[in-house]
Coordinates of C-alpha atoms in Angstrom, one line a residue:
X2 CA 11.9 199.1 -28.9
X3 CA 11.1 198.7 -25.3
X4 CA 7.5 200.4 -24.6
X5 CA 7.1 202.7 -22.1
X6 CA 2.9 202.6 -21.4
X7 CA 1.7 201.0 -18.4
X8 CA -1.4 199.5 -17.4
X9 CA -4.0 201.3 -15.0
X10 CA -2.9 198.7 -12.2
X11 CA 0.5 199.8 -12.7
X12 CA 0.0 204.1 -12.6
X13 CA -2.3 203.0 -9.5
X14 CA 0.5 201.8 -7.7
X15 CA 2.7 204.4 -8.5
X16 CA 0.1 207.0 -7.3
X17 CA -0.8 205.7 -3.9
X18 CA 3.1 204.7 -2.9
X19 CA 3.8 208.4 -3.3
X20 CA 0.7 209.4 -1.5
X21 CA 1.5 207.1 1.0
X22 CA 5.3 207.9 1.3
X23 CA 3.9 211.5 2.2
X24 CA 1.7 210.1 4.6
X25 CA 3.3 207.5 6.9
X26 CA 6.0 210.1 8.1
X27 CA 2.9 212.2 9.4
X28 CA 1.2 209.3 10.8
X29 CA 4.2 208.7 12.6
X30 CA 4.5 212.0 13.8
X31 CA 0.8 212.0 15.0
X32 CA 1.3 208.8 16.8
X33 CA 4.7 210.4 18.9
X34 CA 2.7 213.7 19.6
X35 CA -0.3 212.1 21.3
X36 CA 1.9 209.3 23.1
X37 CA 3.6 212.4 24.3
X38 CA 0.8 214.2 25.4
X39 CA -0.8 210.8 26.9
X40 CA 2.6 210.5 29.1
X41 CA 1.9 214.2 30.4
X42 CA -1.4 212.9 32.2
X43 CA -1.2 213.3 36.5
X44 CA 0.8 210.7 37.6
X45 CA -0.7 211.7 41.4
X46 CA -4.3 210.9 40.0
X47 CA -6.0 208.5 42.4
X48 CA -6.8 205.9 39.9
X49 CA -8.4 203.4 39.6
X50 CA -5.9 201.8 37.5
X51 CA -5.5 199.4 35.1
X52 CA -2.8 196.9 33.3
X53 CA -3.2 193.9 31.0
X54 CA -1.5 191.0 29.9
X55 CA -2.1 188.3 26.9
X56 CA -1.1 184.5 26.9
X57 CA -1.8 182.0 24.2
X58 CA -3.7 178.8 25.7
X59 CA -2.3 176.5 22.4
X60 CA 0.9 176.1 23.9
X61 CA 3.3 173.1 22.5
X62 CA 3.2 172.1 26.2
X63 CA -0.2 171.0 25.0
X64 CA 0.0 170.2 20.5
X65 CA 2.2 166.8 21.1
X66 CA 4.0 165.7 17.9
X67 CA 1.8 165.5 14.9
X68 CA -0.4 168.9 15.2
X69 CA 0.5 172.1 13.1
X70 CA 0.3 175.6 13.8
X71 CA -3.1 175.5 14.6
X72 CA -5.2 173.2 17.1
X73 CA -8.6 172.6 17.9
X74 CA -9.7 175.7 21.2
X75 CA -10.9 172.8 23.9
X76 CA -13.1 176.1 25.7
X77 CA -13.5 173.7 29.0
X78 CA -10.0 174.2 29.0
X79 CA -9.8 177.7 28.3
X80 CA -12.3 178.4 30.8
X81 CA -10.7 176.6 33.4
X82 CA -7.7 178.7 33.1
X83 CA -9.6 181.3 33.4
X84 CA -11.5 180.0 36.4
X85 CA -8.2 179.5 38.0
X86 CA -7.0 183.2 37.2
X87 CA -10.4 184.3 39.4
X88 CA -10.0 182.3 41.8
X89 CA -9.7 183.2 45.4
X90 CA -6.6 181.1 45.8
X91 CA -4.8 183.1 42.8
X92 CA -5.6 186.1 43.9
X93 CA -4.2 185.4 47.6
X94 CA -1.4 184.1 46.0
X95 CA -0.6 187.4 43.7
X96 CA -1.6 189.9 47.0
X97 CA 1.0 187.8 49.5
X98 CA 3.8 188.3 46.6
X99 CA 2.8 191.8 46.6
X100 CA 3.4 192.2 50.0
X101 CA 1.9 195.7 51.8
X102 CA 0.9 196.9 48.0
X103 CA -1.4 193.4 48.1
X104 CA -3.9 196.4 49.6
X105 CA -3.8 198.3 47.3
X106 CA -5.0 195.6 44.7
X107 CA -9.3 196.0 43.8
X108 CA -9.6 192.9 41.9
X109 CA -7.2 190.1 39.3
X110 CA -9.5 189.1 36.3
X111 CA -9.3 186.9 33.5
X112 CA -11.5 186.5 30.1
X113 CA -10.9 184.4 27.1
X114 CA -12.8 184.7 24.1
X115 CA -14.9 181.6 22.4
X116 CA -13.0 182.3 19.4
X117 CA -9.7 182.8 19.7
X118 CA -6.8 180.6 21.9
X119 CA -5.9 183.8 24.0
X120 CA -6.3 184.6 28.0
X121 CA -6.4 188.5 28.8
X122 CA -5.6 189.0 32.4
X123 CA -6.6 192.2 34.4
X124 CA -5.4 194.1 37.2
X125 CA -6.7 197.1 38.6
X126 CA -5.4 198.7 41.4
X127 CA -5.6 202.5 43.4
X128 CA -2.2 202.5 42.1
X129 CA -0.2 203.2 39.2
X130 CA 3.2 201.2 39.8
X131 CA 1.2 198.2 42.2
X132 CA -1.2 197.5 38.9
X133 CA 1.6 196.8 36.6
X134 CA 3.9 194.6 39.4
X135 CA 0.6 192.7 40.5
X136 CA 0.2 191.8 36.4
X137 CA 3.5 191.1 36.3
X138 CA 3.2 188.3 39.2
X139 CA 0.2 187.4 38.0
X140 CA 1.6 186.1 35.1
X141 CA 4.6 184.5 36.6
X142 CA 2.0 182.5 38.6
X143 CA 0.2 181.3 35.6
X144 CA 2.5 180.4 34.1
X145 CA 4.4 178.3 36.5
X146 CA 0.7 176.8 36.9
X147 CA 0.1 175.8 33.3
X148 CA 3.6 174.4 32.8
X149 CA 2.9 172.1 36.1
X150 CA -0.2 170.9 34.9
X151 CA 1.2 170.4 31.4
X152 CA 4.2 168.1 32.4
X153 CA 2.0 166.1 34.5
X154 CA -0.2 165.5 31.9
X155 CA 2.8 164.8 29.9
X156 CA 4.6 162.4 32.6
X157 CA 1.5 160.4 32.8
X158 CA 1.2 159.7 29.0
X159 CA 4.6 158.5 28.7
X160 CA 4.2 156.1 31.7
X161 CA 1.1 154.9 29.0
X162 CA 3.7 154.7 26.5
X163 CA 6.3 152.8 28.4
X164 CA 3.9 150.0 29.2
X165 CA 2.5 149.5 26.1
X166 CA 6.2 149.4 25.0
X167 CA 7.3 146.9 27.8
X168 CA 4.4 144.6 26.4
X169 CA 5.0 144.8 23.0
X170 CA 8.9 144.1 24.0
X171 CA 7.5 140.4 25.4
X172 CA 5.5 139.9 22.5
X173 CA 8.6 140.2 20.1
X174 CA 10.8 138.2 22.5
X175 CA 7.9 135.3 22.3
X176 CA 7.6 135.8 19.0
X177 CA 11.4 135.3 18.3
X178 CA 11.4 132.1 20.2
X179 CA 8.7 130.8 19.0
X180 CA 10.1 131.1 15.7
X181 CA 13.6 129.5 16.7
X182 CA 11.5 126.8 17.4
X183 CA 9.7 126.7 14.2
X184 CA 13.2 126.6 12.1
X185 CA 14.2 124.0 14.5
X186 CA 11.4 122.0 13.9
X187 CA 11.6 122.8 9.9
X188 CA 7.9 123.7 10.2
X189 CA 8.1 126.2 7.4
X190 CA 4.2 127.0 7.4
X191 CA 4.5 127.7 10.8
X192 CA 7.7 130.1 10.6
X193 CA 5.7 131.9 7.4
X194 CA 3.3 133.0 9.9
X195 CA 5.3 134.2 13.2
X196 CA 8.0 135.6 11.0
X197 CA 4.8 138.0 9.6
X198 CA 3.6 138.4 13.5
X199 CA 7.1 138.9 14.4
X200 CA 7.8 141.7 11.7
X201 CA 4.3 143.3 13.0
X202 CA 5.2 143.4 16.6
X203 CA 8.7 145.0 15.4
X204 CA 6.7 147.8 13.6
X205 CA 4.2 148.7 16.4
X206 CA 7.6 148.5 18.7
X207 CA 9.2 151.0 16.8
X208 CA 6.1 153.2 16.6
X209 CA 5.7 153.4 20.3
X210 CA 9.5 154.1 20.9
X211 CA 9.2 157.4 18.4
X212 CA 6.1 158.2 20.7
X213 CA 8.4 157.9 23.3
X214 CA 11.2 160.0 21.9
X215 CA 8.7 162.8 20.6
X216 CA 7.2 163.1 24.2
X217 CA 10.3 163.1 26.1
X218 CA 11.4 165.6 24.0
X219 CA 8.6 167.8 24.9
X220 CA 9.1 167.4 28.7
X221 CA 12.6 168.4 28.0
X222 CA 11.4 171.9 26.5
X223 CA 8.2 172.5 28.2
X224 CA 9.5 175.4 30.5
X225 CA 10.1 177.8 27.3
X226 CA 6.7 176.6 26.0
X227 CA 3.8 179.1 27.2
X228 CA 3.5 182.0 25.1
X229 CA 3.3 185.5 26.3
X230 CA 1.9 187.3 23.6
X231 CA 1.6 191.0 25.4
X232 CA 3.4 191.9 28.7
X233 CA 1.8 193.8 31.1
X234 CA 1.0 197.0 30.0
X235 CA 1.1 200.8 31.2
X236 CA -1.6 201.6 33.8
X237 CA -4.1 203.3 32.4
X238 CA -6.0 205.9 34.6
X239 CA -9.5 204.6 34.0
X240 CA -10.9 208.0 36.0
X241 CA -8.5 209.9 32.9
X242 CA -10.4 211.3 29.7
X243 CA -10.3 208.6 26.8
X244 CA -9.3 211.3 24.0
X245 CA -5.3 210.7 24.1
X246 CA -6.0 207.4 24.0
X247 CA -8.7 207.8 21.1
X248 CA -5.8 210.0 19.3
X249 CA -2.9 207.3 19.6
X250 CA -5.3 204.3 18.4
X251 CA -6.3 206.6 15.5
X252 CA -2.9 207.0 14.6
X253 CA -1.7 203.8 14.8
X254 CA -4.5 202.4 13.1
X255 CA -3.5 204.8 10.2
X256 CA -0.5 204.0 10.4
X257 CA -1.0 199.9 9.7
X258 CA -3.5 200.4 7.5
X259 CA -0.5 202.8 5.5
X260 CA 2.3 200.1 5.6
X261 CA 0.2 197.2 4.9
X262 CA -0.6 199.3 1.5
X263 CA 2.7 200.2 0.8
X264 CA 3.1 196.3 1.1
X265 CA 0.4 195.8 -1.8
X266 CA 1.2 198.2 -3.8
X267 CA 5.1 197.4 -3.8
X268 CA 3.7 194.0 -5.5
X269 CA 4.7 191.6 -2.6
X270 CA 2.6 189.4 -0.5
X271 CA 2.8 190.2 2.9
X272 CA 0.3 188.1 4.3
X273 CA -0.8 184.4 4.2
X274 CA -4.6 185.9 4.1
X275 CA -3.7 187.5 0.9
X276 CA -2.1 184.3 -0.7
X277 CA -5.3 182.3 0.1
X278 CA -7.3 185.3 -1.4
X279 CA -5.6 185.3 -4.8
X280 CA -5.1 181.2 -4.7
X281 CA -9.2 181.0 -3.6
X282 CA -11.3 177.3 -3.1
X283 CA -9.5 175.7 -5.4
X284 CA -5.9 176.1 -3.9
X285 CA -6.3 176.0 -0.4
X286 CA -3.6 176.9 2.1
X287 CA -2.4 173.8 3.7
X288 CA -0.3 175.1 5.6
X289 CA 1.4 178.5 6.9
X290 CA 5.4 178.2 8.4
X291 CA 7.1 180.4 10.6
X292 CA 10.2 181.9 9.3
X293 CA 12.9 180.5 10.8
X294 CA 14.9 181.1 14.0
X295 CA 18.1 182.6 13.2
X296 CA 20.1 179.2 13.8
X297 CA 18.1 177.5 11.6
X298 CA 18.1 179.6 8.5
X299 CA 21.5 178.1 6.7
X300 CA 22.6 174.2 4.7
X301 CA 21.5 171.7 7.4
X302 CA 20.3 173.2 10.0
X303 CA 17.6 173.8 8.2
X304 CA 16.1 170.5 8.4
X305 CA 14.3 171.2 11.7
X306 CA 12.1 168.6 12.0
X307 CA 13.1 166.3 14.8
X308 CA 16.0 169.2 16.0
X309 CA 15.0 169.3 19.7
X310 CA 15.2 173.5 20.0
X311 CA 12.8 174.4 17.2
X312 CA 9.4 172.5 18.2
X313 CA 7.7 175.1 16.6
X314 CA 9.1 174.7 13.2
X315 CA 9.3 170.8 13.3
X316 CA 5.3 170.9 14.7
X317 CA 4.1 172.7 11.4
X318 CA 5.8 170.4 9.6
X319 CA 3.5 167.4 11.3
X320 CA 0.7 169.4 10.8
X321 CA 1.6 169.6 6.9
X322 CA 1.7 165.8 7.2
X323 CA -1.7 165.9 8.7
X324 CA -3.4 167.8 6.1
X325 CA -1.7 166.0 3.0
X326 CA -3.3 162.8 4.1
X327 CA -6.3 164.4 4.4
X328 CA -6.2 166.0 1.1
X329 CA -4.7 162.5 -0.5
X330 CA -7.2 160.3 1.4
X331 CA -3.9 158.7 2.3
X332 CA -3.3 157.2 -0.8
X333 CA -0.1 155.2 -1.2
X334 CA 2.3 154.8 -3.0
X335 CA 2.3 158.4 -4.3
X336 CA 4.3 161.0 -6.1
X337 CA 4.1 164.4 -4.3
X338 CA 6.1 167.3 -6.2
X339 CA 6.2 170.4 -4.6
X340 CA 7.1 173.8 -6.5
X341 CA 7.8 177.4 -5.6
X342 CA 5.6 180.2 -7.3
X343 CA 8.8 182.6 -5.8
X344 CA 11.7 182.7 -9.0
X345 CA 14.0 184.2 -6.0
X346 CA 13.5 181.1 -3.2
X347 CA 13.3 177.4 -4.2
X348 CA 11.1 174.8 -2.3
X349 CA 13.5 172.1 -1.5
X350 CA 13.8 173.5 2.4
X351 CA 9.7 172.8 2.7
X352 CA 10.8 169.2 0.5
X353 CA 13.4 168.2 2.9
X354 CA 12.2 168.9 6.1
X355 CA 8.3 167.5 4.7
X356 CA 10.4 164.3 3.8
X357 CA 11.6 163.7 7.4
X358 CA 8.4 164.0 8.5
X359 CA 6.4 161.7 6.5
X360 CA 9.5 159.0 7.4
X361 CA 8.8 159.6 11.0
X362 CA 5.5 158.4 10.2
X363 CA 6.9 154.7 9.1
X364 CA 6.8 155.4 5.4
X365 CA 9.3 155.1 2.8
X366 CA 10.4 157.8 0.8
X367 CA 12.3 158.7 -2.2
X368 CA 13.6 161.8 -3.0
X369 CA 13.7 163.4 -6.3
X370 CA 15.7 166.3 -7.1
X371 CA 14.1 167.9 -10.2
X372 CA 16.9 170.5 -10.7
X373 CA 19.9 169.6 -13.1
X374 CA 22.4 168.7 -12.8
X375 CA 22.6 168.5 -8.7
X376 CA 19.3 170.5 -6.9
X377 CA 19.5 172.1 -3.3
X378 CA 17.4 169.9 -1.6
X379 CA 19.6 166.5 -2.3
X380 CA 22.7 168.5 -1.0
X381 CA 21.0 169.1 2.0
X382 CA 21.1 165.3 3.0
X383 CA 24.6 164.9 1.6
X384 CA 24.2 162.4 -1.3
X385 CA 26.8 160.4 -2.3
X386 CA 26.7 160.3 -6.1
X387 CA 25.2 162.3 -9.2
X388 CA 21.1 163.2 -9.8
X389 CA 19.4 159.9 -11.7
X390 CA 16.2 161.1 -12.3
X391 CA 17.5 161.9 -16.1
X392 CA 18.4 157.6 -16.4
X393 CA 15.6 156.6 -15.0
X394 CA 13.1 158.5 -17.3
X395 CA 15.1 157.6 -20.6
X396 CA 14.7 154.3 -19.4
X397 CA 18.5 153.1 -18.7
X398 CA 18.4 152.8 -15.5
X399 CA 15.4 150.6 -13.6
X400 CA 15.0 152.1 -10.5
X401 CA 13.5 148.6 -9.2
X402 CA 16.5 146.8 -9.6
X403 CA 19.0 149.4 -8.2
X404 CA 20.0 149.8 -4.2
X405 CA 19.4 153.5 -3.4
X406 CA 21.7 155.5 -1.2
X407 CA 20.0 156.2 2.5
X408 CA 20.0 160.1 3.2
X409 CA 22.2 161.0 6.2
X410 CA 19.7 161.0 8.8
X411 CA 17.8 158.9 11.8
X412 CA 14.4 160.0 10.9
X413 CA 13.5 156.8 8.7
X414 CA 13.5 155.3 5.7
X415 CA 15.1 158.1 3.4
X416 CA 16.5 157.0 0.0
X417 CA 18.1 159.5 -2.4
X418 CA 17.9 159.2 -6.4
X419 CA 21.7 159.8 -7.0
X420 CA 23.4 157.3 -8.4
X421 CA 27.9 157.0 -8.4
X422 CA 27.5 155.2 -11.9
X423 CA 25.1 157.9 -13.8
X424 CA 26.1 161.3 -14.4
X425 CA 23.7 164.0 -14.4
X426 CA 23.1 166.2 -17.7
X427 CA 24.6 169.9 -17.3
X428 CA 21.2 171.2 -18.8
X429 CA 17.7 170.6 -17.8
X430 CA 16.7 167.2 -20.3
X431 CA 13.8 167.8 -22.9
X432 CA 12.0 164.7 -22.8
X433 CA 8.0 163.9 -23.2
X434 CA 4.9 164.2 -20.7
X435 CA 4.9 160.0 -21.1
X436 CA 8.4 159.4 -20.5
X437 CA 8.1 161.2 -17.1
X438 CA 5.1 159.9 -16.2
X439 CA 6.4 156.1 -16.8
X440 CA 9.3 156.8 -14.8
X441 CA 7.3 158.2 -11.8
X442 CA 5.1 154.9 -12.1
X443 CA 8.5 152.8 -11.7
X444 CA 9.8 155.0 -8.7
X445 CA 6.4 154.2 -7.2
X446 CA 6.8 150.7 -6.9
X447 CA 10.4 151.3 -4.9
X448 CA 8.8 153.9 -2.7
X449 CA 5.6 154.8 -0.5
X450 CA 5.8 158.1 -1.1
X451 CA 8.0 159.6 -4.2
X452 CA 8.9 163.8 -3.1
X453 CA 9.8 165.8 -6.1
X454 CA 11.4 169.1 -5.5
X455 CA 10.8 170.9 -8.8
X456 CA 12.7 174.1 -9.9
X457 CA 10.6 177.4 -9.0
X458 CA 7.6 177.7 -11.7
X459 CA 9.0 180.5 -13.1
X460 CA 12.7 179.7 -14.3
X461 CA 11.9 176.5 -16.6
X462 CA 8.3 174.6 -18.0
X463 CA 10.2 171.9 -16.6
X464 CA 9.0 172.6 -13.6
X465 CA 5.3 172.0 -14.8
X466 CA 6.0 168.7 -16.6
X467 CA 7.0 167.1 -13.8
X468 CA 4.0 168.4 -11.6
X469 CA 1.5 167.4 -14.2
X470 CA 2.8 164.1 -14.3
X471 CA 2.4 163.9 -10.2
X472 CA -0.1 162.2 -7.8
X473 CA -0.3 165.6 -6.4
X474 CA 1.2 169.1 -6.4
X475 CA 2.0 171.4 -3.7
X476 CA 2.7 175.0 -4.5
X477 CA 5.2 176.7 -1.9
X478 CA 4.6 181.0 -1.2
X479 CA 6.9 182.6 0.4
X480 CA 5.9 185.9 1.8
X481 CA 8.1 189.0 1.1
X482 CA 9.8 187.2 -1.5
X483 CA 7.1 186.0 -4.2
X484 CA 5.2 189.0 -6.2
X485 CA 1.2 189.0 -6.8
X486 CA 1.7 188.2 -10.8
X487 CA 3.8 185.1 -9.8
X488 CA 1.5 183.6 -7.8
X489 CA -1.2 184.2 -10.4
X490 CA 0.8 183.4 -13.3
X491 CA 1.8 179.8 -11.1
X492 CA -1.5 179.3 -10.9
X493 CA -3.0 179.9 -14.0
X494 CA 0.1 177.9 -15.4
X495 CA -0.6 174.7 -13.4
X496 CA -4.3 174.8 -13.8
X497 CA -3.3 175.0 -18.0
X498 CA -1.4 171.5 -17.0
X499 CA -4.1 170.1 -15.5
X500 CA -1.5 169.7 -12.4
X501 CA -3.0 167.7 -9.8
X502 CA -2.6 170.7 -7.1
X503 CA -4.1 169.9 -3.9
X504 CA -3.0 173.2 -1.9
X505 CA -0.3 176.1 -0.8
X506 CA 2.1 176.1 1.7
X507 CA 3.1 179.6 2.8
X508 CA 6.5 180.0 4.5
X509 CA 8.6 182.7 6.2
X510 CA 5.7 183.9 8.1
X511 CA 6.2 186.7 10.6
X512 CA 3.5 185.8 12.9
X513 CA 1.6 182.2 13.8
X514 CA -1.5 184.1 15.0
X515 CA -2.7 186.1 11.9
X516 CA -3.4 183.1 9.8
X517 CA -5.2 180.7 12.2
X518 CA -8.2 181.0 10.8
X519 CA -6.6 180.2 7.7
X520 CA -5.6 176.5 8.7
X521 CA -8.9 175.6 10.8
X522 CA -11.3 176.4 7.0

């Protein structure tokens, strides 16, 4: 018999969605009624008037290659910016563009705030349509300044770079004579020790040529780079009452405040703030992704990081990189498996693209694909052969001994687990919390960093057993597609395994500046 009683959380729910259904249309209503009356006001008033603008400081003109979503505020540079927007030179500038409506210009100002990354830039003019056009040039100018000072900053590392890489190209060529020398002189103590130098020198070469690559790579982009969060607005009439515009924030506020409850009480999470909330001190968010540009949303393209036209994707994916070390205290070698609380959205997009960007970083990795008999995130680097994880656990096949099939990418040292010679079980395996842990201590010794993609928490206890047995465990959230209970459920589930988890991941969300605070904790 299936029972029809519901909790008290559940009845809740279904009492303030109908409320709120009945609500949200007059909130809406509210808000178009006062905007209506606001856009009766005197358009002949005399002013003064006023328009704004927003721009986000934290450009990826400025992140480089191995920062996140979030980056330390430098306020000397914030402050100059805004000295430079209040500057007598800017405002010239803005007033000669303007040409005989420069008059009619009172004053150009611009205020950040200590705690956030964002410039606000004020005009106010005795005219309505002069206030909007000055903001408008205003931020033209600014931004045509910051990208100017950006690439030269930029320019001026990679002639850095390109030296350093010039030297380190003489130091291999010495090195590689020197040790044609040696072999000719069968001095094999003395070839031992510049073949080591020599494979050194090749390393650091290689490092300072991805440096290289990353940074020219910026310069190429850096005109799309600055962020304007808010064009400039509709002239207010500061000498105007304040009530209509009391009335439409009112409204507006209601009406956020309405959806973003709808959004609770429909059971999914919205917000990364909420994640963290549920997840608390003992999952911390790690990270929190964008959702991604249209283009990048289907098979390979979604392996973004190193794709020259998604910097923002590929940069969160560094700054995932960052915090894992942190949280790891850089331990190598290490098994990392990553799991998604969502049963409707796996995590091997999050596994593939955090793969590429620990091999950018020199290391080797392995990838796992913990879903029988062929997972998503292996077909993603087109493998060449059938999932081995199954042969190496029950011990017939020593991953030590066996040449692993490179992924289909110039990132770095990739290796898939996929074998021609095995074939994969249809069905998910039932084997014990030993076997898989002896078979991730064997794939440790072939890698530096092992990445399991496990099945989403939900579907199989599979999914557990291999995150127990991990080094560490990262739980992937995406938002608008994971419900509270499965989050809670994940968590309570892979604290019961004593799962090494060392944080969350969010992903697909809407907005990069909601959750800043989030990442800088």
């Amino acid at each position: 018999m299936i029972s029809t009683s519901r909790t008290e959380d559940e009845l809740l729910g279904l009492r303030a969605t109908r409320a709120l259904a009945m609500s949200i249309p007059l909130a809406l209503l509210a808000a178009l009624a006062t905007w209506m009356a606001s856009s009766t006001l005197d358009s002949s008033s005399a002013g003064p008037f006023s328009s704004e603008s927003t721009i986000e400081l934290t450009d990826t003109v400025t992140n480089g290659v191995n920062v996140g979503l979030s980056t330390p505020i430098d306020h000397r540079e914030t402050s100059a910016a805004a000295a430079y927007v209040n500057s007598s030179e800017f405002d010239e500038a803005v007033r000669f563009d303007l040409g005989a409506d420069g008059a009619a210009v009172n004053w150009i100002w611009g205020e950040y705030s200590s705690s956030t990354p964002l410039l606000t830039i004020e005009v106010n003019a005795t005219k309505r349509a002069t206030a909007v056009a000055a903001n408008e040039i205003a931020v033209a100018k600014f931004i045509e300044f910051r990208i100017e000072t950006e690439l030269t900053e930029l320019q001026t590392t990679l002639g850095s770079l390109r030296e350093r890489r010039d030297i380190q190209v003489e130091v291999v060529d010495g090195l590689t004579s020197e040790l044609e020398a040696a072999h000719s002189a069968e001095a094999t103590t003395r070839a031992g020790t510049i073949q080591r130098q020599l494979n050194a020198s090749i390393t650091r070469l290689a490092q300072h040529e991805a440096m290289i690559q990353d940074r020219e790579l910026l310069v190429a982009g850096a005109t799309g780079q600055v962020t304007v969060l808010a064009r400039p607005s509709k002239a207010v009439d500061l000498a105007a009452p304040p009530s209509h515009a009391a009335r439409a924030g009112a409204a507006f506020v209601v009406f956020i405040v309405g959806a973003l409850l709808v959004g609770r009480f429909r059971n999914r999470l919205e917000v990364a703030e909420e994640v963290a909330a549920i997840a608390g001190a003992a999952a911390p968010v790690l990270a929190v992704m964008p959702e991604f540009q249209r283009p990048f949303r289907r098979g390979s393209e979604t392996l973004v990081v190193g794709h020259p036209s998604s910097p923002p994707e590929a940069n969160a994916f560094c700054g995932l990189c960052t915090r894992i070390e942190v949280a790891t205290e850089g331990r190598t070698p290490i098994a990392i498996s990553l799991i998604s609380a969502s049963t409707r959205l796996t995590s091997a997009v999050v596994t593939a693209n955090l793969v590429l960007s620990i091999a950018r970083l020199g290391r080797s990795v392995g990838v796992v694909d913990g879903t029988f008999p062929r997972g998503i995130v292996s077909q993603l680097f087109a493998p060449q052969g059938d999932n081995a994880l199954h042969s190496v656990i029950d011990g017939s096949l020593d991953p030590t001994s066996v040449s692993w099939p490179p992924a289909a990418t110039s990132a770095g040292q990739i290796e898939l687990l996929v074998s021609r010679n095995r074939s994969a079980p249809d069905e998910t395996p039932e084997v014990s919390h030993a076997a898989v842990t002896a078979a991730f201590e064997r794939l440790r010794q072939v890698w530096d960093v092992v990445a399991v993609d496990c099945p989403p928490i939900g579907t199989s206890s599979w999914s557990t057993l291999l995150a127990s047995a991990s080094d560490a465990v990262i739980l992937v959230v995406p938002l608008r597609r994971t419900k509270r209970r499965e989050l809670e459920d994940a968590l309570a589930e892979l604290t019961g395994m004593k799962a090494p988890m060392i944080g969350i991941v969010v992903t697909h969300a809407k907005s990069r500046f909601s959750f800043r605070s989030l990442i800088d904790r």
